[in-house]
PDB file of C-alpha atoms and ligand atoms in Angstrom:
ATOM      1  CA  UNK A   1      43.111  24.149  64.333  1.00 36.00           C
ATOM      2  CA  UNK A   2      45.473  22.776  61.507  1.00 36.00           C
ATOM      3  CA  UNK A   3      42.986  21.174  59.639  1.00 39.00           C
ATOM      4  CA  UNK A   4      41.999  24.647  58.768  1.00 40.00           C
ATOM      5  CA  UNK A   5      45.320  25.970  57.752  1.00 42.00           C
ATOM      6  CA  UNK A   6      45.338  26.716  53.819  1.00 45.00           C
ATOM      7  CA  UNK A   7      48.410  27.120  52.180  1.00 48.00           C
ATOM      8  CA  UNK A   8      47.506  30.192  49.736  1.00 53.00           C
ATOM      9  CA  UNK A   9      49.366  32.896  48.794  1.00 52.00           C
ATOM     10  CA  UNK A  10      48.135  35.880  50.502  1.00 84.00           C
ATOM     11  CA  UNK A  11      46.849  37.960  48.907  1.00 93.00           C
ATOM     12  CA  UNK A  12      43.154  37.237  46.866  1.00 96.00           C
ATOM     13  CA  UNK A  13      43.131  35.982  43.247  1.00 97.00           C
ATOM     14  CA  UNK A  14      40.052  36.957  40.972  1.00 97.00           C
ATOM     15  CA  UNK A  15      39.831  35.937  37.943  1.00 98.00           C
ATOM     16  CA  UNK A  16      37.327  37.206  35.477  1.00 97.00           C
ATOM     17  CA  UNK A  17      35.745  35.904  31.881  1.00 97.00           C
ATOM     18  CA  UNK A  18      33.462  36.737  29.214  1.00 95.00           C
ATOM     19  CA  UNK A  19      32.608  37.326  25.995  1.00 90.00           C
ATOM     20  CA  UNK A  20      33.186  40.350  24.339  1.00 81.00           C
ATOM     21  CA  UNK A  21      29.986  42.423  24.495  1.00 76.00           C
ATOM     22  CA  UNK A  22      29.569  41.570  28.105  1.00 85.00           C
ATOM     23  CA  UNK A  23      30.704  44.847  29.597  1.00 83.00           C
ATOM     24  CA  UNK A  24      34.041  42.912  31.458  1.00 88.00           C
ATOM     25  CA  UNK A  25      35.929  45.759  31.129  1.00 89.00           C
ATOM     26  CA  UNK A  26      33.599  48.638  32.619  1.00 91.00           C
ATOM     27  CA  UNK A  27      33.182  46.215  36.260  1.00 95.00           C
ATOM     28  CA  UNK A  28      36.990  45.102  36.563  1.00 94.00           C
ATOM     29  CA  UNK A  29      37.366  49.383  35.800  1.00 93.00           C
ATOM     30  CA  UNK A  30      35.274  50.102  38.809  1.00 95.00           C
ATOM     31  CA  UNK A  31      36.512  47.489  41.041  1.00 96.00           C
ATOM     32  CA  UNK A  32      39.545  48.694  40.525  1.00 96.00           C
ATOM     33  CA  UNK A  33      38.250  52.481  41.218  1.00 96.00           C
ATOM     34  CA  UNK A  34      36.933  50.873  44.550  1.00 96.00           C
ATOM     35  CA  UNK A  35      39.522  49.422  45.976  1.00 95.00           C
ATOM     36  CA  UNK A  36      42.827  51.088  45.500  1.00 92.00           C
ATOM     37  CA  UNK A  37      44.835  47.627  47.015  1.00 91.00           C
ATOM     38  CA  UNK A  38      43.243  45.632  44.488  1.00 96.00           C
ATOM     39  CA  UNK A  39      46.092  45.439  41.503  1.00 96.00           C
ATOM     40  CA  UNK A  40      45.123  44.790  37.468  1.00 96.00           C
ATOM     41  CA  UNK A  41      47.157  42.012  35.870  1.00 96.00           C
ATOM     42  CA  UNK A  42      48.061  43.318  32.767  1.00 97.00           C
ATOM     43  CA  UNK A  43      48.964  40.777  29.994  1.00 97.00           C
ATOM     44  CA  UNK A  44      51.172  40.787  27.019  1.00 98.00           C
ATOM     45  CA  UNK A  45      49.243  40.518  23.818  1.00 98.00           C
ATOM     46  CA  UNK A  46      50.861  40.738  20.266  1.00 98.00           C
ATOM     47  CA  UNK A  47      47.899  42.587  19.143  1.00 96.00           C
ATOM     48  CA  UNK A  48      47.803  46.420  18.241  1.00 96.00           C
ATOM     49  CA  UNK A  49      46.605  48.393  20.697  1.00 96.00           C
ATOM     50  CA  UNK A  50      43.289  50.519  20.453  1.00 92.00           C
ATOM     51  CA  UNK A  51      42.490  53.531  20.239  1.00 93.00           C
ATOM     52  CA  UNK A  52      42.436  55.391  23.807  1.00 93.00           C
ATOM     53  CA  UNK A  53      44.386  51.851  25.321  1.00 93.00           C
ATOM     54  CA  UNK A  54      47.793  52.818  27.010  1.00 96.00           C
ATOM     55  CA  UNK A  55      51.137  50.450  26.982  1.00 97.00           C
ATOM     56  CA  UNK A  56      51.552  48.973  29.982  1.00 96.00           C
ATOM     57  CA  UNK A  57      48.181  50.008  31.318  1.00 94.00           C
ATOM     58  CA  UNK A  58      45.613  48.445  29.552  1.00 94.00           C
ATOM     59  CA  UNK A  59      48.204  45.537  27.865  1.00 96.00           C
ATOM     60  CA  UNK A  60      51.890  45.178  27.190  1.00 97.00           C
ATOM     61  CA  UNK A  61      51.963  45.645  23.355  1.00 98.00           C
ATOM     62  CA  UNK A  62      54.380  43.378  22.467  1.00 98.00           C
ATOM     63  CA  UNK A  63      55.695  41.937  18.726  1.00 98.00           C
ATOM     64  CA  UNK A  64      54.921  38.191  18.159  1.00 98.00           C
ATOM     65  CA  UNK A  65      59.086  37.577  18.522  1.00 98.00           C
ATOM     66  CA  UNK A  66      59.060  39.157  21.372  1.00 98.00           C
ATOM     67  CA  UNK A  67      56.394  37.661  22.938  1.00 98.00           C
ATOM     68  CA  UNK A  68      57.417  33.932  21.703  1.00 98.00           C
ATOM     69  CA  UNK A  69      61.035  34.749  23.478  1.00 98.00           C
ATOM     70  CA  UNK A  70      58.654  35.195  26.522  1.00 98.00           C
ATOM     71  CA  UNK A  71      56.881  32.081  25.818  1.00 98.00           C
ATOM     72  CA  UNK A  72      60.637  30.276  25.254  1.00 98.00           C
ATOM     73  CA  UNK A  73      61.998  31.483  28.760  1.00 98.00           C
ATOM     74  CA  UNK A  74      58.928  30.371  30.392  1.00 97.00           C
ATOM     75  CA  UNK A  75      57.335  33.711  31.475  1.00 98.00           C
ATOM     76  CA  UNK A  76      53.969  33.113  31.118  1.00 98.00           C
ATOM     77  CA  UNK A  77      51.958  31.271  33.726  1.00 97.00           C
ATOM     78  CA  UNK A  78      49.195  30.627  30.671  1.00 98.00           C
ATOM     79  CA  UNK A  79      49.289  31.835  27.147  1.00 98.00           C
ATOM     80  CA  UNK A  80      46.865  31.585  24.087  1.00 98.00           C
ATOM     81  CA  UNK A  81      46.285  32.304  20.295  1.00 96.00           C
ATOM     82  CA  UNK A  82      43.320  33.990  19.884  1.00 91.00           C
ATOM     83  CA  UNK A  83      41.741  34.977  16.404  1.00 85.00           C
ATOM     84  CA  UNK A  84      46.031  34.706  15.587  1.00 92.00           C
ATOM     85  CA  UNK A  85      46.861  37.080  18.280  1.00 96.00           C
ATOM     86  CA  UNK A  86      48.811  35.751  21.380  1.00 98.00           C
ATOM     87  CA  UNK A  87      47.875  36.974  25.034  1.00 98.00           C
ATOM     88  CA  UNK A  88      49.906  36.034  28.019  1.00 98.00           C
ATOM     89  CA  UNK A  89      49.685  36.193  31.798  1.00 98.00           C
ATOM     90  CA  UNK A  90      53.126  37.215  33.612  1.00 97.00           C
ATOM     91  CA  UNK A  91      53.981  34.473  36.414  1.00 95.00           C
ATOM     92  CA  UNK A  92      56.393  36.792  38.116  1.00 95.00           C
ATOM     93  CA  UNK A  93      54.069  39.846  38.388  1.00 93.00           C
ATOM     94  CA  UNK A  94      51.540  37.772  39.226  1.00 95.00           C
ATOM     95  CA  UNK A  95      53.453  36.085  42.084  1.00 93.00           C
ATOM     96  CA  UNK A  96      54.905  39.349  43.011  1.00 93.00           C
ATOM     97  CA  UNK A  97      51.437  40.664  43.308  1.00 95.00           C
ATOM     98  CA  UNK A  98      49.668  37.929  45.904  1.00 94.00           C
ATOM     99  CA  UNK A  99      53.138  37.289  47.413  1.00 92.00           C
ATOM    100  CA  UNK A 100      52.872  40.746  48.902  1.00 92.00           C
ATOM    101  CA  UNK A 101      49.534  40.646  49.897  1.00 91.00           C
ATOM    102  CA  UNK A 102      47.493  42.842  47.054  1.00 95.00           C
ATOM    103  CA  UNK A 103      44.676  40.593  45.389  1.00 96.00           C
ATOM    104  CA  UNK A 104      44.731  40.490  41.862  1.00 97.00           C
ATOM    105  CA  UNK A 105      42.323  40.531  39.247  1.00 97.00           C
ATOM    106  CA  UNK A 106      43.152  38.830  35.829  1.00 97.00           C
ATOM    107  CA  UNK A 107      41.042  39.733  32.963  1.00 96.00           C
ATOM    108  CA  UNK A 108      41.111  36.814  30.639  1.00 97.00           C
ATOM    109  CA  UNK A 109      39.378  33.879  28.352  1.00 96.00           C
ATOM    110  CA  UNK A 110      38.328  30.837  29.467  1.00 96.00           C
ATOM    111  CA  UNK A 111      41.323  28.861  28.301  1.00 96.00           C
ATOM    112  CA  UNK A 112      43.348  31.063  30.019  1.00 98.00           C
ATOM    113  CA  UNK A 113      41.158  30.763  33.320  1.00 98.00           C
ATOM    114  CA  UNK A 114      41.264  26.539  33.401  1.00 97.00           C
ATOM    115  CA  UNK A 115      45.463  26.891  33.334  1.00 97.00           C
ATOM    116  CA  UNK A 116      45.429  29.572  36.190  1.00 97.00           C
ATOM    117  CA  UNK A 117      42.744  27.217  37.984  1.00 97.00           C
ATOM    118  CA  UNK A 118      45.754  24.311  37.724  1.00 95.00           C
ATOM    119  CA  UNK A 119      48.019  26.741  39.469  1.00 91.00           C
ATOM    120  CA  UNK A 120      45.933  28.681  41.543  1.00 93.00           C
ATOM    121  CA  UNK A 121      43.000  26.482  42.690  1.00 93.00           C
ATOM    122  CA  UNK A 122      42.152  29.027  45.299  1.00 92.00           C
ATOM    123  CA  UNK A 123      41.487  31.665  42.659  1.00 96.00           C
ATOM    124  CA  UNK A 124      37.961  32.967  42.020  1.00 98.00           C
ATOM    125  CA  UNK A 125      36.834  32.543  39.172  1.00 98.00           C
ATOM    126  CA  UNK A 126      34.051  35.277  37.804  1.00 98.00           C
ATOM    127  CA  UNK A 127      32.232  34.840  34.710  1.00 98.00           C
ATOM    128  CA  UNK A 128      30.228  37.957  33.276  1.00 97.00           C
ATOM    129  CA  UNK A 129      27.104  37.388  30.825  1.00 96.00           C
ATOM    130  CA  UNK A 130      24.974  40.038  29.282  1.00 93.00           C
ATOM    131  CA  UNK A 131      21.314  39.539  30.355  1.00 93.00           C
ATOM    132  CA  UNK A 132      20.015  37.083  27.204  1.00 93.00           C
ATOM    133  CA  UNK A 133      20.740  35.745  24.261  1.00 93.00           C
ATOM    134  CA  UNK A 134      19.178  38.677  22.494  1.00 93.00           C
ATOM    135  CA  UNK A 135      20.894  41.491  24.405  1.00 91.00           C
ATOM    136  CA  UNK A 136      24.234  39.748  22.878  1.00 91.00           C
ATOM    137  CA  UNK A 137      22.783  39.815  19.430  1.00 90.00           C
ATOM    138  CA  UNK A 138      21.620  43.690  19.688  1.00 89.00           C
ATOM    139  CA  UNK A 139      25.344  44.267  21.733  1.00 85.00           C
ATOM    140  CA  UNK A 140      27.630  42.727  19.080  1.00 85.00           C
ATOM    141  CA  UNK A 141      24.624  44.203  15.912  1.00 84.00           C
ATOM    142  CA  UNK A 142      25.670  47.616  17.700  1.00 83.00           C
ATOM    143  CA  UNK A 143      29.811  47.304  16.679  1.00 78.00           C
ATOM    144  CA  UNK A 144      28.352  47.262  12.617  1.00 77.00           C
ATOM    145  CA  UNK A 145      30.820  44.649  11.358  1.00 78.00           C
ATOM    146  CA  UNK A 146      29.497  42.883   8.003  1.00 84.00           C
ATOM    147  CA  UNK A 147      27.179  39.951   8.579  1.00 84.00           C
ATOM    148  CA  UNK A 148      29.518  37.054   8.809  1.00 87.00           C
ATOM    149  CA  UNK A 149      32.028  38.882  10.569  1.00 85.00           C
ATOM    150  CA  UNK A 150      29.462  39.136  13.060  1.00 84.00           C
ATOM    151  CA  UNK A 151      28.185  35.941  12.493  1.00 88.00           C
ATOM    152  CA  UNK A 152      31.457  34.413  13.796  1.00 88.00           C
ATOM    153  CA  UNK A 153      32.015  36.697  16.331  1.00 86.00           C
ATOM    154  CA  UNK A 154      28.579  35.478  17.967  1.00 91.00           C
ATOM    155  CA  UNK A 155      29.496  31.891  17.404  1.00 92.00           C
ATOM    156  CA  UNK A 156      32.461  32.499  19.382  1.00 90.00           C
ATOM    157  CA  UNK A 157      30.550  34.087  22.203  1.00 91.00           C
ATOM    158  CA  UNK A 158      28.434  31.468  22.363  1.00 94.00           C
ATOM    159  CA  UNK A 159      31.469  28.752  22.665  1.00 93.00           C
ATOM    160  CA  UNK A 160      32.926  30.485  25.361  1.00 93.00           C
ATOM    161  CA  UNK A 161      29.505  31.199  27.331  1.00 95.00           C
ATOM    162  CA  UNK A 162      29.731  27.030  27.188  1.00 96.00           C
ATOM    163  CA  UNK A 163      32.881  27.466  29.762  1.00 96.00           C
ATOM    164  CA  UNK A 164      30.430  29.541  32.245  1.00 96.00           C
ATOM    165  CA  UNK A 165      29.562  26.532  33.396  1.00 96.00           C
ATOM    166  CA  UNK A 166      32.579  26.026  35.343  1.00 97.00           C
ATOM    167  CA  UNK A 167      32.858  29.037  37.235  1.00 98.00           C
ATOM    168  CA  UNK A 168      32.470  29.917  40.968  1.00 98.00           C
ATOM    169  CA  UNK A 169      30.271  32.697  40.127  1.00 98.00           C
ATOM    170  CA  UNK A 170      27.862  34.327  37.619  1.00 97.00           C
ATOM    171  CA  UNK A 171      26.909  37.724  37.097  1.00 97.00           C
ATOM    172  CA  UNK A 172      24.507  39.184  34.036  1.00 95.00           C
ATOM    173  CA  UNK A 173      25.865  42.422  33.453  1.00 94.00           C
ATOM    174  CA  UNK A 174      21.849  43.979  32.673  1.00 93.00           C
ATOM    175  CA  UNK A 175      22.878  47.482  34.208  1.00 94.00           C
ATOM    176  CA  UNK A 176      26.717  48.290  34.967  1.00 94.00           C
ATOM    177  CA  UNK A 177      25.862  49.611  38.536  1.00 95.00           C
ATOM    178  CA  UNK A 178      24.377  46.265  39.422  1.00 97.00           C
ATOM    179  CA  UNK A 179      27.021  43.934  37.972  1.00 97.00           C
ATOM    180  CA  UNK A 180      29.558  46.027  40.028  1.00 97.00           C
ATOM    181  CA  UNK A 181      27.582  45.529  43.269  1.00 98.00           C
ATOM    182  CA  UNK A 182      27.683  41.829  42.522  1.00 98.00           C
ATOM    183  CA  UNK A 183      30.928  41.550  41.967  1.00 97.00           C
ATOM    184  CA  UNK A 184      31.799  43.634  44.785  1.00 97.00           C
ATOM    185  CA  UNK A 185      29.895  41.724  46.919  1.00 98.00           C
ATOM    186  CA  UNK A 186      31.775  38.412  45.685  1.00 98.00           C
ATOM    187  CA  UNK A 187      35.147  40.152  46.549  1.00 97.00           C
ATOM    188  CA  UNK A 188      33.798  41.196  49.879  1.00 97.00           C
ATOM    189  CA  UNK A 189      32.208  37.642  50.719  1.00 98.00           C
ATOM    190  CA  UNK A 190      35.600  35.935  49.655  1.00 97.00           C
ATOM    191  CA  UNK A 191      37.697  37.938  51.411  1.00 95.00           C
ATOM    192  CA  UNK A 192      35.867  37.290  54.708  1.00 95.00           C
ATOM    193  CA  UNK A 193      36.265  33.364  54.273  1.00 94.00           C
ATOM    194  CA  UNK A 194      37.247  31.648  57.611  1.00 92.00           C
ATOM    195  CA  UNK A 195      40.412  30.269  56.225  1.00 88.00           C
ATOM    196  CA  UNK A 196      42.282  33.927  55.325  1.00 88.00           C
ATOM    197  CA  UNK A 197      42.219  34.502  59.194  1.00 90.00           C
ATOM    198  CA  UNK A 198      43.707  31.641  60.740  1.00 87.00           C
ATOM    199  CA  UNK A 199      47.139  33.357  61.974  1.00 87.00           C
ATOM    200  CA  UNK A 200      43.986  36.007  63.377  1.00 89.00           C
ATOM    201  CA  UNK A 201      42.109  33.884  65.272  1.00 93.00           C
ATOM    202  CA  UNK A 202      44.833  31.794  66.545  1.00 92.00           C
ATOM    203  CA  UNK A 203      46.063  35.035  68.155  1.00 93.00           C
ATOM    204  CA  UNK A 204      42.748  34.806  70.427  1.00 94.00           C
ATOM    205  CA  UNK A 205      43.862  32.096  71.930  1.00 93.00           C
ATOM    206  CA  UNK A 206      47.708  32.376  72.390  1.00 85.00           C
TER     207      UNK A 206
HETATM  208  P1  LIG B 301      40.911  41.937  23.617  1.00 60.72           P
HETATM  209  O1  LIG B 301      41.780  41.752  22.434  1.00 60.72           O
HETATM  210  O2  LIG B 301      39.478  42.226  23.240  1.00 60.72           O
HETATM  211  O3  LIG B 301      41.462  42.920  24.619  1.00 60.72           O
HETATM  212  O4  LIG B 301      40.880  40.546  24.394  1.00 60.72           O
HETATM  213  C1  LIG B 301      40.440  39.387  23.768  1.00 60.72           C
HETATM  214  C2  LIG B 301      40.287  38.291  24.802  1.00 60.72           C
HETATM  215  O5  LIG B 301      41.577  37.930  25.321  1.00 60.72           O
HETATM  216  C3  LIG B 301      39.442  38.685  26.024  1.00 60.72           C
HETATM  217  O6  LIG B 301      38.559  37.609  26.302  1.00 60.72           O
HETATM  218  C4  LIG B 301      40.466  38.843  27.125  1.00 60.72           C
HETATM  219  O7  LIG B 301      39.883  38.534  28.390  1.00 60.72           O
HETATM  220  C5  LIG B 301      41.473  37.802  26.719  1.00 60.72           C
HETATM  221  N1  LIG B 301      42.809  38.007  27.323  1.00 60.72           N
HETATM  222  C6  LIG B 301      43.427  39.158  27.613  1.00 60.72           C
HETATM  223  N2  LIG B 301      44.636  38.935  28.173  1.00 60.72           N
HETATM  224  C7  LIG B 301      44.757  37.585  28.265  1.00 60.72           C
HETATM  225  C8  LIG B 301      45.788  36.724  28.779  1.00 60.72           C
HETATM  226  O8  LIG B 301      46.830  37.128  29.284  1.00 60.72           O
HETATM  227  N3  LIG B 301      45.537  35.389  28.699  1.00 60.72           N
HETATM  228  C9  LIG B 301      44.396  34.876  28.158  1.00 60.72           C
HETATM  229  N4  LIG B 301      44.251  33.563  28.151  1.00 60.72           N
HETATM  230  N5  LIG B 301      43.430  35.654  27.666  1.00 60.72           N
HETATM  231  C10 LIG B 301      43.600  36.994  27.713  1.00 60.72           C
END
């Protein structure tokens, strides 16, 4: 049975995309709610946190020297700019995580998502869309910014909707209820893959 034998770390990697407006956030929220084993990989960003977000919870709130001492000591398993802010995925909590068996899910952009597909091709990689191209126009209209704010704001949706393409799985976030059974289901499906029980069904036959 070796040609079956994987060499993954154990536990499951999900990683999850999409453009802001998408309702990301609500489903990983959830999924986490679900399944208390399933862990939240929480970046660094140098960013200012939000109202309501928590350090350490939501993000590590870092300052951009910080956060490029990180970068210098090689912390980061992938790292980004984005609209001048920097965002960064631990590679020790990460490994720490899957090393001792809880799956992960990492909440980041695509750019992010092709560098963690380099190190972890067995991740699963999640894309989220809202339902059309005019449900993103009414869901980005609804945060009022001025006109080319939001202009730019839907051109950059649109780039990264591009990367969807590339990912195992698709799910249009119409109602929030729905999008979590999806992704549920994903979870589910992946985690009953044939090549997670090997050591299991060898023990059948021992
Ligand atoms: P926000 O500032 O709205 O929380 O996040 C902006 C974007 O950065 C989102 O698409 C989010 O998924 C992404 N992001 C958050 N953390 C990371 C990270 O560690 N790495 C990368 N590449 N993107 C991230």
């Amino acid at each position: 049975m070796s040609e079956i034998l994987v060499d993954e770390p154990r536990g499951l990697l999900m990683i999850m995309s999409a453009p802001s407006g998408a309702g990301k956030t609500s489903i990983a929220r959830e999924i986490l709610r679900m399944f208390p084993g399933v862990r939240f990989s929480v970046s660094s960003t140098t960013r200012p946190p939000r109202p309501g977000e928590v350090n350490g919870e939501d993000y590590h709130f870092v300052s951009e020297e910080t956060f490029r001492e990180q970068i210098a000591r090689g912390e980061f398993v992938e790292w980004v700019e984005n609209y001048g802010r920097l965002y960064g995925t631990s590679k020790k909590t990460m490994a720490a995580y899957l090393e001792t068996g809880h799956d992960l899910i990492l909440d980041i952009e695509p750019r992010g998502a092709k560098a963690i597909r380099e190190h972890y091709p067995h991740g699963v990689f999640v894309f989220v869309l809202p339902p059309s191209l005019s449900e993103l126009k009414a869901r980005l209209a609804k945060r009022g910014e001025e006109a080319a704010v939001a202009q730019r704001r839907l051109q950059a949706s649109l780039d990264e909707i591009r990367e969807a393409l590339w990912y195992d799985y698709i799910i249009f976030n119409e109602r929030l209820n729905e999008a979590v059974d999806r992704f549920r289901a994903i979870y589910i499906a992946e985690k009953s893959r044939r090549d997670r029980f090997h050591d299991k069904i060898a023990a059948f036959f021992k």
